[in-house]
Short mmCIF file of C-alpha atoms in Angstrom, two decimals:
data_model
loop_
_atom_site.label_atom_id
_atom_site.label_comp_id
_atom_site.label_asym_id
_atom_site.label_seq_id
_atom_site.Cartn_x
_atom_site.Cartn_y
_atom_site.Cartn_z
CA MET A 1 0.32 -0.34 0.01
CA LYS A 2 1.66 3.74 -1.10
CA LEU A 3 1.15 6.10 1.69
CA HIS A 4 0.79 9.39 -0.12
CA LYS A 5 -0.49 12.78 1.81
CA TYR A 6 -1.80 11.70 5.09
CA PRO A 7 -5.03 9.59 2.61
CA ARG A 8 -8.64 9.62 3.85
CA THR A 9 -7.68 10.49 7.96
CA ARG A 10 -10.85 12.68 8.48
CA HIS A 11 -12.77 9.49 7.72
CA LEU A 12 -11.10 6.95 10.45
CA LYS A 13 -11.22 9.99 12.69
CA GLY A 14 -15.33 11.27 11.81
CA SER A 15 -16.22 6.96 12.45
CA ARG A 16 -14.60 5.70 14.81
CA HIS A 17 -12.78 7.33 16.86
CA GLN A 18 -15.23 9.38 19.46
CA PRO A 19 -14.30 11.35 22.43
CA GLY A 20 -13.62 8.98 25.31
CA ASP A 21 -13.51 6.10 23.62
CA HIS A 22 -9.84 4.69 24.43
CA ASP A 23 -10.16 0.80 23.96
CA LEU A 24 -9.33 1.35 19.84
CA LEU A 25 -6.26 2.96 20.22
CA ALA A 26 -5.44 0.22 22.80
CA VAL A 27 -5.61 -2.34 19.61
CA ALA A 28 -2.49 -2.08 17.80
CA THR A 29 -4.07 -5.16 15.24
CA ASP A 30 -6.89 -2.90 15.09
CA PRO A 31 -6.59 -2.02 10.54
CA ASP A 32 -7.14 1.75 10.64
CA VAL A 33 -4.46 2.54 14.16
CA ALA A 34 -1.92 0.57 11.99
CA ARG A 35 -2.88 2.00 9.62
CA VAL A 36 -2.16 5.49 10.96
CA SER A 37 0.88 4.51 12.35
CA ALA A 38 2.35 3.47 9.50
CA MET A 39 2.02 6.67 8.03
CA ALA A 40 3.07 8.41 10.61
CA LYS A 41 6.21 6.19 10.40
CA ALA A 42 6.04 7.29 6.86
CA VAL A 43 5.62 10.72 6.91
CA HIS A 44 9.12 10.99 10.53
CA HIS A 45 11.30 9.27 7.11
CA ASP A 46 10.12 11.52 4.72
CA GLN A 47 11.19 14.53 7.03
CA HIS A 48 14.05 12.67 8.00
CA ARG A 49 15.15 12.12 4.01
CA MET A 50 14.51 15.68 3.59
CA GLN A 51 16.80 16.92 6.33
CA ALA A 52 19.71 14.15 5.27
CA GLN A 53 19.89 14.69 1.19
CA LEU A 54 18.56 17.95 1.03
CA ARG A 55 21.37 19.79 -1.42
CA PHE A 56 21.03 24.02 -1.35
CA ARG A 57 23.15 25.45 -4.20
CA GLU A 58 24.34 29.25 -4.01
CA ILE A 59 23.16 31.80 -6.46
CA GLY A 60 23.79 35.27 -6.21
CA ARG A 61 27.59 36.20 -5.12
CA GLU A 62 28.52 37.89 -1.81
CA GLN A 63 25.70 40.19 -0.32
CA LYS A 64 23.94 39.06 -3.41
CA SER A 65 24.05 35.83 -2.79
CA HIS A 66 21.04 33.15 -1.94
CA TYR A 67 20.55 29.33 -1.19
CA VAL A 68 18.21 26.90 -3.30
CA ALA A 69 17.60 23.58 -2.69
CA TRP A 70 14.55 21.74 -4.67
CA PHE A 71 13.52 18.59 -3.02
CA GLU A 72 10.30 16.06 -4.20
CA PRO A 73 8.56 14.76 -1.20
CA ALA A 74 6.14 11.90 -0.42
CA HIS A 75 4.12 13.96 2.11
CA HIS A 76 3.13 17.54 3.17
CA ILE A 77 6.32 17.66 5.92
CA VAL A 78 8.15 20.95 4.04
CA ALA A 79 6.57 23.27 6.23
CA ALA A 80 6.70 21.12 9.40
CA THR A 81 10.43 20.62 8.43
CA ALA A 82 11.30 23.93 7.25
CA PRO A 83 11.90 25.36 11.24
CA PHE A 84 14.61 22.43 10.90
CA PHE A 85 16.41 24.34 8.05
CA ALA A 86 15.45 27.70 10.01
CA ARG A 87 17.66 26.35 13.00
CA ARG A 88 20.56 25.00 11.13
CA PHE A 89 21.16 27.56 8.51
CA ALA A 90 19.94 30.60 10.56
CA ASP A 91 22.68 33.22 8.88
CA MET A 92 21.92 32.79 5.45
CA PRO A 93 18.68 33.19 3.26
CA TRP A 94 17.12 30.40 1.38
CA SER A 95 14.81 28.61 -0.12
CA ILE A 96 13.32 25.21 -0.28
CA LEU A 97 11.84 24.72 -3.69
CA THR A 98 8.90 21.45 -3.96
CA PRO A 99 6.16 21.21 -6.21
CA ASP A 100 3.67 21.12 -3.95
CA VAL A 101 4.62 24.24 -1.60
CA CYS A 102 8.54 26.68 -1.18
CA ALA A 103 9.50 27.78 1.96
CA HIS A 104 11.76 30.33 2.44
CA TRP A 105 13.83 32.38 4.61
CA ASP A 106 14.91 35.45 5.04
CA GLY A 107 16.59 35.66 8.37
CA HIS A 108 13.57 36.45 10.76
CA ALA A 109 10.51 34.29 9.32
CA VAL A 110 9.83 31.12 7.34
CA LEU A 111 7.40 31.98 4.33
CA ILE A 112 5.55 29.89 2.04
CA THR A 113 4.18 29.78 -1.09
CA SER A 114 3.25 27.45 -4.27
CA GLY A 115 5.11 25.25 -5.14
CA ILE A 116 6.50 25.41 -8.35
CA SER A 117 8.21 22.32 -11.58
CA LYS A 118 11.25 21.33 -11.55
CA ALA A 119 11.51 23.39 -14.71
CA GLU A 120 11.14 26.41 -12.65
CA VAL A 121 14.03 25.83 -10.59
CA PRO A 122 17.46 28.52 -11.20
CA THR A 123 19.91 26.55 -12.99
CA GLY A 124 23.44 27.69 -13.77
CA ASP A 125 22.69 28.26 -17.29
CA ARG A 126 20.06 31.55 -16.24
CA LEU A 127 20.94 31.82 -12.94
CA GLU A 128 20.85 35.53 -12.24
CA GLU A 129 17.75 36.54 -14.31
CA THR A 130 16.00 33.74 -13.36
CA TRP A 131 16.46 34.08 -9.81
CA ARG A 132 16.35 37.98 -9.92
CA ARG A 133 12.81 37.47 -11.62
CA HIS A 134 11.74 34.46 -9.30
CA TYR A 135 13.48 36.63 -6.14
CA ALA A 136 11.49 39.40 -6.48
CA SER A 137 7.94 37.97 -5.99
CA ILE A 138 8.54 35.48 -3.54
CA PHE A 139 8.90 37.61 -0.04
CA ASN A 140 5.92 40.04 -1.66
CA PRO A 141 2.71 38.83 1.28
CA ALA A 142 0.40 38.63 -1.15
CA ARG A 143 1.45 35.59 -3.09
CA LEU A 144 1.50 33.87 0.21
CA LYS A 145 -0.73 30.63 -0.08
CA VAL A 146 -0.50 30.12 3.33
CA PRO A 147 -2.37 32.74 6.36
CA THR A 148 0.41 34.05 8.74
CA GLU A 149 -1.13 33.05 11.71
CA LYS A 150 -1.01 29.29 10.47
CA LEU A 151 3.33 29.80 9.33
CA LYS A 152 3.68 29.94 12.83
CA GLN A 153 2.67 25.98 13.29
CA ARG A 154 5.10 23.68 13.88
CA ASN A 155 3.09 21.18 12.16
CA PRO A 156 0.68 20.91 8.66
CA PRO A 157 -3.38 20.60 9.80
CA GLU A 158 -3.23 17.25 9.49
CA ALA A 159 -0.72 16.19 11.88
CA SER A 160 -2.99 17.25 14.57
CA LEU A 161 -5.07 15.14 13.72
CA ILE A 162 -2.60 12.00 13.60
CA LYS A 163 -0.95 13.06 17.00
CA PRO A 164 -3.15 12.55 19.21
CA VAL A 165 -4.40 8.58 18.03
CA ILE A 166 -0.43 7.66 18.02
CA ASP A 167 0.52 9.45 21.26
CA ASP A 168 -2.00 7.44 22.46
CA SER A 169 -1.33 4.30 20.59
CA GLU A 170 2.44 3.97 21.54
CA ARG A 171 1.83 3.90 25.14
CA SER A 172 -0.61 1.01 24.38
CA THR A 173 1.39 -1.05 21.92
CA GLY A 174 5.09 0.27 22.74
CA ALA A 175 5.10 0.89 19.15
CA ALA A 176 8.83 2.56 18.39
CA ILE A 177 7.98 5.10 16.44
CA ALA A 178 9.83 8.06 19.46
CA HIS A 179 12.67 9.71 18.61
CA ALA A 180 16.22 7.08 19.32
CA ALA A 181 17.24 9.27 21.65
CA THR A 182 13.93 8.88 23.82
CA GLU A 183 14.21 4.49 23.61
CA PRO A 184 16.02 2.48 26.46
CA PRO A 185 19.45 2.31 25.69
CA MET A 186 20.48 0.09 22.84
CA SER A 187 23.09 -2.97 23.67
CA ARG A 188 26.49 -2.46 22.28
CA LYS A 189 26.10 -5.31 19.51
CA GLN A 190 22.82 -2.79 18.58
CA ALA A 191 24.70 0.59 18.13
CA ALA A 192 27.03 -1.40 15.74
CA ASP A 193 24.16 -2.20 13.88
CA ASP A 194 22.58 0.90 13.80
CA ILE A 195 26.25 2.83 12.47
CA SER A 196 25.55 0.03 9.72
CA ALA A 197 22.57 1.22 8.93
CA LEU A 198 23.75 4.63 9.42
CA ARG A 199 27.07 4.41 7.20
CA GLU A 200 24.72 2.57 4.20
CA GLU A 201 22.42 6.10 4.71
CA ALA A 202 24.87 8.19 4.47
CA ALA A 203 26.60 7.02 1.40
CA ASP A 204 23.95 8.21 -0.93
CA CYS A 205 24.05 11.91 0.97
CA ARG A 206 23.30 14.97 -0.89
CA ALA A 207 23.30 17.31 1.53
CA CYS A 208 26.10 19.30 0.04
CA PRO A 209 27.55 19.44 -3.40
CA LEU A 210 30.89 17.98 -2.10
CA TRP A 211 29.58 14.68 -2.59
CA LYS A 212 29.66 15.22 -7.03
CA ASP A 213 33.41 15.57 -6.97
CA ALA A 214 34.11 13.13 -3.53
CA THR A 215 34.92 8.66 -4.19
CA GLN A 216 32.56 8.30 -1.39
CA THR A 217 31.15 9.25 1.87
CA VAL A 218 33.56 8.21 4.63
CA PHE A 219 31.71 7.55 7.66
CA GLY A 220 32.73 7.63 11.26
CA GLU A 221 33.75 3.60 12.59
CA CYS A 222 32.92 2.19 15.60
CA PRO A 223 34.34 -0.64 18.32
CA GLN A 224 31.42 -1.63 20.47
CA ASN A 225 32.81 -0.45 23.61
CA ALA A 226 33.78 3.10 22.38
CA GLN A 227 33.65 5.62 24.95
CA ILE A 228 35.93 8.37 23.36
CA MET A 229 34.03 10.21 20.10
CA LEU A 230 37.52 11.70 17.73
CA VAL A 231 35.77 14.10 15.74
CA GLY A 232 38.05 15.46 12.41
CA GLU A 233 37.40 18.39 9.80
CA GLN A 234 37.34 15.88 6.82
CA PRO A 235 38.16 13.01 4.91
CA GLY A 236 41.68 14.06 2.97
CA ASP A 237 42.53 11.94 -0.08
CA LYS A 238 43.89 8.91 1.12
CA GLU A 239 41.34 8.73 3.58
CA ASP A 240 37.97 9.48 0.26
CA LEU A 241 40.39 6.40 -1.43
CA ALA A 242 39.94 4.18 0.76
CA GLY A 243 36.35 4.65 2.68
CA LYS A 244 38.10 5.07 6.31
CA PRO A 245 39.09 8.11 8.37
CA PHE A 246 42.75 9.05 9.72
CA VAL A 247 44.22 6.42 7.56
CA GLY A 248 46.64 9.20 6.33
CA PRO A 249 49.67 10.75 7.81
CA ALA A 250 47.31 12.42 9.76
CA GLY A 251 45.76 9.31 11.29
CA GLN A 252 49.19 7.80 11.75
CA MET A 253 50.52 10.84 14.06
CA LEU A 254 47.10 10.76 15.45
CA ASP A 255 47.72 6.87 16.51
CA ARG A 256 51.06 7.98 17.38
CA ALA A 257 49.59 10.70 20.08
CA LEU A 258 46.86 8.45 21.12
CA GLU A 259 49.45 6.01 22.28
CA GLU A 260 51.64 7.89 23.84
CA ALA A 261 48.60 9.31 26.00
CA GLY A 262 47.39 5.41 26.78
CA ILE A 263 44.19 5.63 24.64
CA ASP A 264 43.46 2.63 23.02
CA ARG A 265 42.35 3.39 19.52
CA SER A 266 40.50 0.16 18.83
CA LYS A 267 38.48 1.94 21.51
CA VAL A 268 37.93 4.93 20.11
CA TYR A 269 35.36 5.99 17.47
CA VAL A 270 36.46 8.31 15.36
CA THR A 271 34.69 10.65 12.62
CA ASN A 272 35.04 13.85 11.22
CA ALA A 273 32.87 16.63 10.96
CA VAL A 274 32.38 16.64 6.86
CA LYS A 275 32.06 13.44 5.11
CA HIS A 276 33.36 14.39 2.16
CA PHE A 277 37.13 15.04 0.64
CA LYS A 278 36.50 18.59 -0.56
CA PHE A 279 39.46 20.01 -2.61
CA VAL A 280 41.01 21.47 -5.54
CA PRO A 281 42.42 19.55 -8.53
CA ARG A 282 46.73 20.57 -9.25
CA GLY A 283 47.26 18.21 -12.18
CA LYS A 284 47.47 14.72 -10.57
CA ILE A 285 48.00 16.39 -7.21
CA ARG A 286 44.35 17.11 -5.22
CA LEU A 287 44.74 19.86 -2.51
CA HIS A 288 42.62 19.67 0.64
CA GLN A 289 40.74 22.79 0.97
CA LYS A 290 38.98 23.84 4.20
CA PRO A 291 34.89 23.36 4.58
CA ASN A 292 32.33 26.32 4.81
CA THR A 293 29.56 26.65 7.27
CA LEU A 294 27.22 25.89 4.55
CA GLU A 295 29.37 22.10 4.68
CA ILE A 296 29.73 21.79 7.65
CA ARG A 297 25.81 22.64 8.85
CA ALA A 298 24.71 19.96 6.07
CA CYS A 299 26.91 17.31 7.20
CA ARG A 300 26.45 17.99 11.17
CA PRO A 301 22.91 15.78 11.82
CA TRP A 302 25.46 13.15 10.51
CA TYR A 303 27.44 13.70 13.35
CA GLU A 304 24.62 14.36 16.01
CA ARG A 305 23.07 10.92 14.79
CA GLU A 306 26.58 9.29 15.45
CA ARG A 307 26.92 10.40 18.81
CA ALA A 308 22.86 9.70 19.53
CA VAL A 309 24.14 5.85 18.51
CA ILE A 310 27.33 5.35 20.42
CA LYS A 311 26.73 7.69 23.84
CA PRO A 312 30.06 8.45 24.33
CA ALA A 313 31.33 9.26 27.89
CA LEU A 314 34.01 12.22 26.21
CA VAL A 315 33.68 13.88 22.74
CA VAL A 316 36.85 15.37 21.29
CA ALA A 317 36.84 17.64 18.52
CA MET A 318 40.19 18.16 17.13
CA GLY A 319 40.64 21.79 14.80
CA ALA A 320 38.39 24.65 13.79
CA THR A 321 35.75 22.31 11.89
CA ALA A 322 34.99 19.44 14.21
CA ALA A 323 34.54 22.41 17.17
CA GLN A 324 32.25 24.20 14.94
CA SER A 325 29.75 20.86 14.21
CA VAL A 326 30.32 19.86 18.02
CA PHE A 327 28.99 22.27 19.76
CA GLY A 328 26.94 24.27 16.99
CA LYS A 329 28.50 27.30 16.29
CA ILE A 330 32.59 28.69 15.58
CA THR A 331 34.82 27.68 19.00
CA PRO A 332 38.01 28.91 19.28
CA ILE A 333 40.47 26.47 19.45
CA ASN A 334 43.22 28.24 22.25
CA LYS A 335 40.36 29.53 23.52
CA ASN A 336 38.84 26.86 24.66
CA ARG A 337 41.29 23.90 24.32
CA GLY A 338 42.46 21.21 26.82
CA ARG A 339 39.61 22.36 29.44
CA PRO A 340 36.47 19.81 29.83
CA ILE A 341 33.04 21.77 28.44
CA ASP A 342 29.11 20.37 28.67
CA LEU A 343 27.03 20.00 25.93
CA GLU A 344 23.46 20.49 26.11
CA ASP A 345 22.46 16.61 26.61
CA GLY A 346 26.17 16.42 30.06
CA THR A 347 28.27 14.94 27.92
CA THR A 348 31.83 15.92 28.09
CA ALA A 349 34.19 17.64 25.61
CA LEU A 350 37.20 18.76 24.53
CA VAL A 351 38.70 20.58 22.04
CA THR A 352 42.06 20.35 20.83
CA VAL A 353 44.44 21.22 17.35
CA HIS A 354 43.82 18.32 14.32
CA PRO A 355 46.97 16.02 14.06
CA SER A 356 47.13 17.39 10.25
CA TYR A 357 48.23 21.18 12.17
CA LEU A 358 51.10 19.80 12.91
CA LEU A 359 52.16 18.28 9.26
CA ARG A 360 51.94 21.75 8.46
CA LEU A 361 54.57 23.43 10.46
CA PRO A 362 58.29 23.82 8.93
CA ASP A 363 59.85 24.49 12.01
CA ALA A 364 60.82 20.94 13.61
CA GLU A 365 61.35 22.74 16.71
CA ALA A 366 57.13 24.39 16.97
CA LYS A 367 56.20 20.64 15.70
CA ALA A 368 58.42 19.11 18.09
CA ARG A 369 56.25 21.48 21.18
CA GLU A 370 52.52 21.93 19.30
CA TYR A 371 52.97 18.07 19.05
CA GLN A 372 53.62 17.37 22.82
CA ARG A 373 50.65 19.73 23.90
CA PHE A 374 48.78 17.42 21.61
CA VAL A 375 49.57 14.60 23.57
CA ASP A 376 49.21 16.57 27.34
CA ASP A 377 45.34 17.50 25.33
CA LEU A 378 44.94 13.28 24.44
CA LYS A 379 46.34 12.95 28.01
CA ILE A 380 43.46 15.29 29.55
CA ALA A 381 41.16 13.05 27.69
CA ALA A 382 42.31 10.14 29.28
CA ALA A 383 42.11 11.37 32.90
CA LEU A 384 38.74 12.55 32.13
CA LEU A 385 37.70 9.17 30.94
CA ARG A 386 38.82 7.43 34.03
CA LYS A 387 37.23 9.69 35.84
CA SER A 388 33.73 9.03 34.24
CA ALA A 389 33.75 4.93 34.50
CA ARG A 390 34.94 5.81 38.42
CA ALA A 391 31.62 8.19 39.11
CA ALA A 392 29.91 5.27 36.83
#
């Protein structure tokens, strides 16, 4: 059965779900309850697909730049999912264009306009002319198809029907529709399985343009007993080809530093803030390029989902890009280096440099000095981990 656009849910409410009648909602095998539960799962999956796969493209330059993405949802999820992108990309103007409705963010509010066809989406051949004409009318209130008061709702009108049914059904049947963070803790085997599922899902990520030139998605690696999560910047040339994080020169330096700090690499989850290699070709050489804020933010949901599965006692952000991903904002390295910082969920985080920084130092004396500082930071991480283990 194909689920699309919340079919016939009003019939369910009007004919069977009467006030005070809770017995029906407790019957998980009831065809209507099962159907609505399946619908809610399908909508939730479609929202996640939009969050993970949406790819913005920059139109215009500098102050006149605007970011545009095309998406074809299977359900009416654009109005409900747009606030996620408003939070994630709050400092840049963007438009999400779909066949049903379009969502636009001007830095202050999300506006909903009528949908457009894919043929109307600005392309590289007609960017400026098309976008000037389209942009001029986007923020005209007269074009809004949804009343202003409805723009403030977190969910589309249909969600008000489905949510009470699902909430009661979940409480009585134990259906696993809630977010993973509210579920019972997973076993280590389940965590490994979930990381494998995330890795497979991330292989098709199109959230930013980096996938087009990279060889493959380079996801994190997870031992079953990981208590430390190391977050780097992005895969390098070696990692891009191998499909594994930290296997190049920076990875070799990291291995040596971890050993000197007394941390077993095999018990550490290693990943990157950005999962695709960003580079500029120079003949046969691919020169590393630093990811920008858009690319970091586009990839951050993967990091968040990795951390939710692993549940590490300590997260170590190596470098400015990793720190921006871990803390959700630009975080100076020198100002915060080497001291424990609590994240919103209570997990402890530590900031240090990226090992590739050490490789770039031209002076041997400076390189030796900074390498020792890096090892000292990792020793602090080891001490924090021991303290956490004793407290547990």
